[in-house]
Tab-separated table of C-alpha atoms in Angstrom:
chain	number	residue	atom	x	y	z
Q	28	MET	CA	-6.978	4.143	-16.975
Q	29	ILE	CA	-5.661	6.019	-14.005
Q	30	VAL	CA	-7.725	5.886	-10.701
Q	31	GLY	CA	-6.006	6.770	-8.136
Q	32	THR	CA	-2.856	8.387	-6.406
Q	33	GLU	CA	-0.256	6.118	-4.434
Q	34	TRP	CA	2.900	7.561	-2.170
Q	35	LEU	CA	5.082	5.822	-0.670
Q	36	ILE	CA	7.014	6.852	2.537
Q	37	GLU	CA	10.539	5.877	3.789
Q	38	ALA	CA	11.718	7.075	6.848
Q	39	THR	CA	14.615	5.670	8.465
Q	40	ASP	CA	16.748	6.459	11.808
Q	41	CYS	CA	13.395	7.438	13.724
Q	42	ASP	CA	13.447	7.629	17.405
Q	43	ALA	CA	13.021	3.906	18.670
Q	44	GLY	CA	10.196	4.696	20.977
Q	45	ARG	CA	8.645	7.148	18.642
Q	46	LEU	CA	7.869	4.266	16.986
Q	47	ARG	CA	5.859	2.631	19.746
Q	48	ASP	CA	4.394	4.823	21.021
Q	49	GLU	CA	0.366	3.818	19.394
Q	50	PRO	CA	-1.216	7.617	20.682
Q	51	ALA	CA	1.972	9.360	19.407
Q	52	LEU	CA	0.799	7.429	15.933
Q	53	ARG	CA	-2.774	7.605	16.093
Q	54	SER	CA	-2.181	11.209	16.201
Q	55	LEU	CA	0.218	11.646	13.510
Q	56	PHE	CA	-2.555	9.707	11.503
Q	57	ASP	CA	-4.707	12.492	12.912
Q	58	SER	CA	-3.040	15.078	10.803
Q	59	ILE	CA	-2.935	13.490	7.463
Q	60	ILE	CA	-6.072	12.736	7.399
Q	61	ALA	CA	-7.250	16.624	8.314
Q	62	ASP	CA	-4.785	18.736	6.475
Q	63	LEU	CA	-5.700	16.368	3.132
Q	64	GLY	CA	-9.445	16.750	3.650
Q	65	LEU	CA	-9.740	13.309	3.594
Q	66	LYS	CA	-12.482	10.938	5.585
Q	67	ALA	CA	-11.978	7.895	7.764
Q	68	ILE	CA	-14.433	5.341	7.411
Q	69	ASP	CA	-13.042	2.385	10.009
Q	70	SER	CA	-9.484	2.046	11.024
Q	71	ILE	CA	-7.707	-1.018	12.389
Q	72	TRP	CA	-5.220	-0.011	15.254
Q	73	HIS	CA	-2.049	-3.342	16.905
Q	74	LYS	CA	0.798	-2.783	18.277
Q	75	PHE	CA	2.876	-5.786	18.553
Q	76	PRO	CA	3.936	-7.295	21.780
Q	77	GLY	CA	6.677	-6.268	24.136
Q	78	GLU	CA	9.263	-4.295	22.285
Q	79	GLY	CA	7.660	-4.846	18.819
Q	80	GLY	CA	6.130	-1.234	16.425
Q	81	VAL	CA	2.853	-0.269	15.375
Q	82	THR	CA	0.793	-1.212	12.620
Q	83	GLY	CA	-2.232	1.122	11.785
Q	84	LEU	CA	-4.705	0.412	8.401
Q	85	VAL	CA	-7.052	3.400	7.311
Q	86	ALA	CA	-9.525	2.690	5.247
Q	87	LEU	CA	-10.771	6.396	3.526
Q	88	THR	CA	-14.045	7.606	2.037
Q	89	GLU	CA	-10.727	7.863	-0.931
Q	90	SER	CA	-8.699	4.592	-0.817
Q	91	HIS	CA	-6.415	4.150	2.401
Q	92	LEU	CA	-3.932	5.070	4.766
Q	93	ALA	CA	-1.233	2.983	6.714
Q	94	CYS	CA	1.740	2.484	8.677
Q	95	HIS	CA	4.251	-0.214	10.231
Q	96	THR	CA	7.141	0.127	12.655
Q	97	TYR	CA	10.230	-1.152	13.088
Q	98	PRO	CA	11.285	0.193	16.678
Q	99	GLU	CA	14.423	-2.419	16.168
Q	100	HIS	CA	15.113	-0.921	12.982
Q	101	ARG	CA	14.004	2.721	13.754
Q	102	THR	CA	12.729	2.693	10.831
Q	103	ALA	CA	8.696	3.556	9.536
Q	104	THR	CA	6.921	3.247	6.027
Q	105	PHE	CA	3.966	4.730	5.036
Q	106	ASN	CA	1.794	4.310	1.820
Q	107	LEU	CA	-0.715	6.382	1.006
Q	108	TYR	CA	-3.254	5.157	-1.761
Q	109	CYS	CA	-6.087	8.764	-3.193
Q	110	CYS	CA	-8.515	8.113	-6.027
Q	111	ARG	CA	-9.051	11.492	-5.888
Q	112	SER	CA	-6.326	14.505	-6.547
Q	113	ARG	CA	-4.757	15.824	-2.743
Q	114	PRO	CA	-1.571	18.043	-2.414
Q	115	GLU	CA	1.642	16.937	-1.396
Q	116	TRP	CA	1.987	16.540	2.904
Q	117	ASP	CA	4.979	17.388	4.333
Q	118	TRP	CA	6.071	13.817	5.359
Q	119	GLU	CA	9.756	15.247	5.547
Q	120	GLY	CA	8.910	17.774	8.346
Q	121	LYS	CA	6.693	16.028	9.844
Q	122	LEU	CA	7.815	12.846	10.184
Q	123	LYS	CA	11.351	14.854	11.231
Q	124	SER	CA	9.468	16.271	13.741
Q	125	SER	CA	6.558	13.285	14.794
Q	126	LEU	CA	9.029	10.086	15.053
Q	127	LEU	CA	12.980	12.292	15.002
Q	128	ALA	CA	13.792	10.760	11.466
Q	129	GLY	CA	16.960	11.887	9.906
Q	130	GLU	CA	15.436	10.244	7.024
Q	131	VAL	CA	12.562	10.547	4.931
Q	132	SER	CA	11.486	9.601	1.026
Q	133	VAL	CA	8.833	9.828	-1.255
Q	134	ALA	CA	8.140	7.889	-3.531
Q	135	LYS	CA	4.654	8.522	-5.978
Q	136	ILE	CA	3.275	6.217	-7.828
Q	137	GLU	CA	0.209	6.323	-10.532
Q	138	ARG	CA	-2.531	2.993	-9.556
Q	139	GLY	CA	-4.611	2.117	-12.290
Q	140	ASP	CA	-2.595	0.697	-14.855
Q	141	VAL	CA	1.868	-1.391	-15.082
Q	142	VAL	CA	3.189	-0.292	-12.183
Q	143	GLY	CA	6.904	1.008	-14.409
Q	144	ARG	CA	5.691	0.513	-17.378
Q	145	ASN	CA	8.922	2.494	-17.944
Q	146	LEU	CA	11.585	1.807	-15.613
Q	147	LYS	CA	14.725	0.790	-16.074
Q	148	SER	CA	15.878	-2.941	-15.378
Q	149	GLU	CA	18.110	-1.524	-13.203
Q	150	SER	CA	15.920	-0.473	-10.570
Q	151	SER	CA	17.363	-2.066	-7.727
Q	152	ASN	CA	14.121	-2.845	-5.943
Q	153	LEU	CA	11.146	-2.501	-8.332
Q	154	ARG	CA	10.277	-5.153	-10.918
Q	155	SER	CA	7.373	-5.121	-12.615
Q	156	THR	CA	5.796	-7.672	-14.561
Q	157	ALA	CA	2.325	-7.572	-17.240
Q	158	ALA	CA	0.269	-10.080	-18.499
Q	159	GLY	CA	-1.840	-9.234	-21.454
Q	160	GLY	CA	-4.372	-10.908	-23.590
Q	161	ASP	CA	-7.671	-11.406	-24.183
Q	162	VAL	CA	-8.862	-14.607	-21.813
M	21	MET	CA	17.643	-1.633	6.002
M	22	ILE	CA	14.664	-3.599	4.256
M	23	VAL	CA	11.991	-4.777	6.278
M	24	GLY	CA	9.609	-6.199	3.974
M	25	THR	CA	8.254	-6.588	0.603
M	26	GLU	CA	5.353	-5.716	-0.918
M	27	TRP	CA	3.385	-6.277	-3.985
M	28	LEU	CA	1.843	-3.551	-6.380
M	29	ILE	CA	-1.781	-5.671	-8.612
M	30	GLU	CA	-3.197	-3.756	-11.066
M	31	ALA	CA	-6.173	-5.545	-13.194
M	32	THR	CA	-7.715	-4.470	-15.828
M	33	ASP	CA	-10.926	-4.579	-17.841
M	34	CYS	CA	-11.840	-7.307	-14.761
M	35	ASP	CA	-16.305	-7.848	-15.281
M	36	ALA	CA	-17.550	-5.510	-13.775
M	37	GLY	CA	-20.297	-6.671	-11.397
M	38	ARG	CA	-17.715	-9.264	-10.468
M	39	LEU	CA	-16.066	-6.365	-8.363
M	40	ARG	CA	-18.402	-4.800	-6.432
M	41	ASP	CA	-18.977	-8.576	-5.125
M	42	GLU	CA	-18.224	-8.165	-1.867
M	43	PRO	CA	-18.156	-11.778	-1.013
M	44	ALA	CA	-16.091	-12.882	-3.909
M	45	LEU	CA	-13.366	-10.622	-3.590
M	46	ARG	CA	-13.358	-11.435	0.528
M	47	SER	CA	-13.185	-15.253	-0.582
M	48	LEU	CA	-10.497	-14.317	-3.197
M	49	PHE	CA	-8.418	-12.147	-0.217
M	50	ASP	CA	-9.052	-15.877	2.009
M	51	SER	CA	-7.259	-17.326	-0.623
M	52	ILE	CA	-4.894	-14.961	-0.468
M	53	ILE	CA	-3.923	-15.406	3.293
M	54	ALA	CA	-4.277	-19.023	3.233
M	55	ASP	CA	-1.611	-19.804	0.229
M	56	LEU	CA	1.040	-17.990	1.915
M	57	GLY	CA	0.262	-19.042	4.895
M	58	LEU	CA	-0.184	-15.631	6.678
M	59	LYS	CA	-1.978	-14.834	9.910
M	60	ALA	CA	-5.172	-11.904	9.227
M	61	ILE	CA	-5.244	-9.854	12.783
M	62	ASP	CA	-8.496	-8.119	11.719
M	63	SER	CA	-10.300	-6.398	8.840
M	64	ILE	CA	-11.935	-3.972	6.977
M	65	TRP	CA	-14.782	-4.110	4.528
M	66	HIS	CA	-16.878	-1.438	2.633
M	67	LYS	CA	-19.288	-1.507	-0.427
M	68	PHE	CA	-20.279	2.119	-1.942
M	69	PRO	CA	-23.013	1.911	-2.871
M	70	GLY	CA	-25.214	1.636	-5.576
M	71	GLU	CA	-22.585	0.888	-8.999
M	72	GLY	CA	-19.935	1.124	-6.741
M	73	GLY	CA	-16.862	-0.529	-5.549
M	74	VAL	CA	-15.642	-2.202	-2.755
M	75	THR	CA	-12.509	-1.670	-0.318
M	76	GLY	CA	-10.844	-4.460	1.451
M	77	LEU	CA	-8.200	-3.738	4.640
M	78	VAL	CA	-6.552	-6.695	6.227
M	79	ALA	CA	-3.861	-6.684	8.617
M	80	LEU	CA	-1.308	-9.247	8.648
M	81	THR	CA	0.988	-10.113	11.416
M	82	GLU	CA	2.668	-9.631	8.378
M	83	SER	CA	2.261	-6.758	7.634
M	84	HIS	CA	-1.525	-5.990	5.312
M	85	LEU	CA	-3.755	-6.980	2.099
M	86	ALA	CA	-5.269	-4.104	0.408
M	87	CYS	CA	-8.377	-4.114	-2.851
M	88	HIS	CA	-9.956	-1.020	-4.510
M	89	THR	CA	-11.929	-1.542	-7.193
M	90	TYR	CA	-13.392	0.817	-9.357
M	91	PRO	CA	-16.143	-0.798	-11.331
M	92	GLU	CA	-16.986	2.099	-14.038
M	93	HIS	CA	-13.357	1.634	-15.122
M	94	ARG	CA	-13.233	-2.353	-14.717
M	95	THR	CA	-9.656	-1.971	-12.872
M	96	ALA	CA	-9.070	-3.705	-9.404
M	97	THR	CA	-5.898	-2.639	-7.568
M	98	PHE	CA	-4.444	-4.751	-4.973
M	99	ASN	CA	-1.225	-4.378	-2.184
M	100	LEU	CA	0.270	-7.091	-0.813
M	101	TYR	CA	2.982	-5.695	1.820
M	102	CYS	CA	4.951	-8.608	4.020
M	103	CYS	CA	7.553	-8.181	6.024
M	104	ARG	CA	9.314	-11.623	6.050
M	105	SER	CA	9.674	-13.817	2.783
M	106	ARG	CA	6.770	-15.336	1.231
M	107	PRO	CA	6.936	-16.915	-2.337
M	108	GLU	CA	5.288	-15.595	-5.390
M	109	TRP	CA	1.423	-16.138	-5.355
M	110	ASP	CA	0.085	-16.478	-9.126
M	111	TRP	CA	-1.828	-12.596	-9.257
M	112	GLU	CA	-1.858	-13.058	-12.769
M	113	GLY	CA	-3.997	-16.519	-12.933
M	114	LYS	CA	-5.711	-15.781	-9.988
M	115	LEU	CA	-6.985	-12.896	-11.118
M	116	LYS	CA	-7.988	-13.603	-14.432
M	117	SER	CA	-10.148	-16.316	-13.169
M	118	SER	CA	-11.834	-14.043	-10.056
M	119	LEU	CA	-12.305	-11.192	-11.403
M	120	LEU	CA	-12.204	-11.966	-15.008
M	121	ALA	CA	-9.248	-9.573	-16.047
M	122	GLY	CA	-8.306	-9.785	-19.015
M	123	GLU	CA	-4.375	-8.043	-18.040
M	124	VAL	CA	-2.838	-8.147	-14.984
M	125	SER	CA	0.685	-7.074	-13.748
M	126	VAL	CA	2.811	-6.667	-10.696
M	127	ALA	CA	5.146	-5.142	-9.398
M	128	LYS	CA	7.405	-5.696	-6.116
M	129	ILE	CA	8.615	-3.121	-3.802
M	130	GLU	CA	11.276	-3.472	-0.923
M	131	ARG	CA	9.983	-1.246	1.186
M	132	GLY	CA	12.719	0.606	4.420
M	133	ASP	CA	14.781	1.827	1.766
M	134	VAL	CA	14.461	4.582	-0.946
M	135	VAL	CA	11.764	3.434	-3.762
M	136	GLY	CA	13.309	3.375	-6.635
M	137	ARG	CA	16.274	5.139	-5.536
M	138	ASN	CA	18.189	4.124	-9.358
M	139	LEU	CA	15.334	4.887	-11.087
M	140	LYS	CA	16.193	6.820	-13.806
M	141	SER	CA	13.992	10.185	-14.191
M	142	GLU	CA	11.777	8.768	-17.360
M	143	SER	CA	9.546	6.868	-15.227
M	144	SER	CA	5.905	7.683	-16.367
M	145	ASN	CA	4.104	6.998	-13.208
M	146	LEU	CA	7.011	6.455	-9.791
M	147	ARG	CA	8.747	9.820	-8.181
M	148	SER	CA	10.666	9.089	-5.894
M	149	THR	CA	12.329	12.327	-3.819
M	150	ALA	CA	15.246	11.379	-0.563
M	151	ALA	CA	15.742	14.036	1.606
M	152	GLY	CA	19.001	12.758	4.490
M	153	GLY	CA	21.057	14.469	7.014
M	154	ASP	CA	20.690	14.913	10.668
M	155	VAL	CA	17.966	16.785	12.450
């Protein structure tokens, strides 16, 4: 049973300063939530000290939105998990403009069934195992 | 640049009552955090009304832990994202005992690079696209 869709987004070659800018990241989240018609329940924001990055988590009535930024690697990752069908957001365009990302990749995963049930074993960075049977 | 590891866990054929039991799910999170030596920054818990499920989000100094439960589908999903190497947790054994799950699947994804860069197109439930180049 598919219970939701999760988008996993990697933004690389970003501007390090933008990845430390919590207000800008909050504003980016506000745009995602507004554009996709999502509803926030509560949020957690944490700026790591000094040159560190930012963690943002928002609980949605539709599931959750998360980001972690790594200024030292000029990288940010996002998760958007929605339990109802939503249109595609323009992650590439928006992250290139807001974070000055050089490259943006988006993976889309259906949740609730075995993730990657039919994945080939040569997959470089996703491994999936399933253990079935009644207990 | 790999910046973290994310585990995506699907537990199916669970006991519906356990999936509405917020204290039990909080206790499960406490076990995960203690067993793996993680450090919680803050958390959000939300019980949907009536027969609804539970959403739990914990911001960790190591990234985040999330769950969403769907009693109507006897399904729970978990995300554990860690930016430092952690041992494998016994998701199968623990979710079979705590949620009476019939089947548990665990997928492991490296974050920060293109998710599923080498995935075959016949993958049933993961689609990945990348758009590169400078802006």
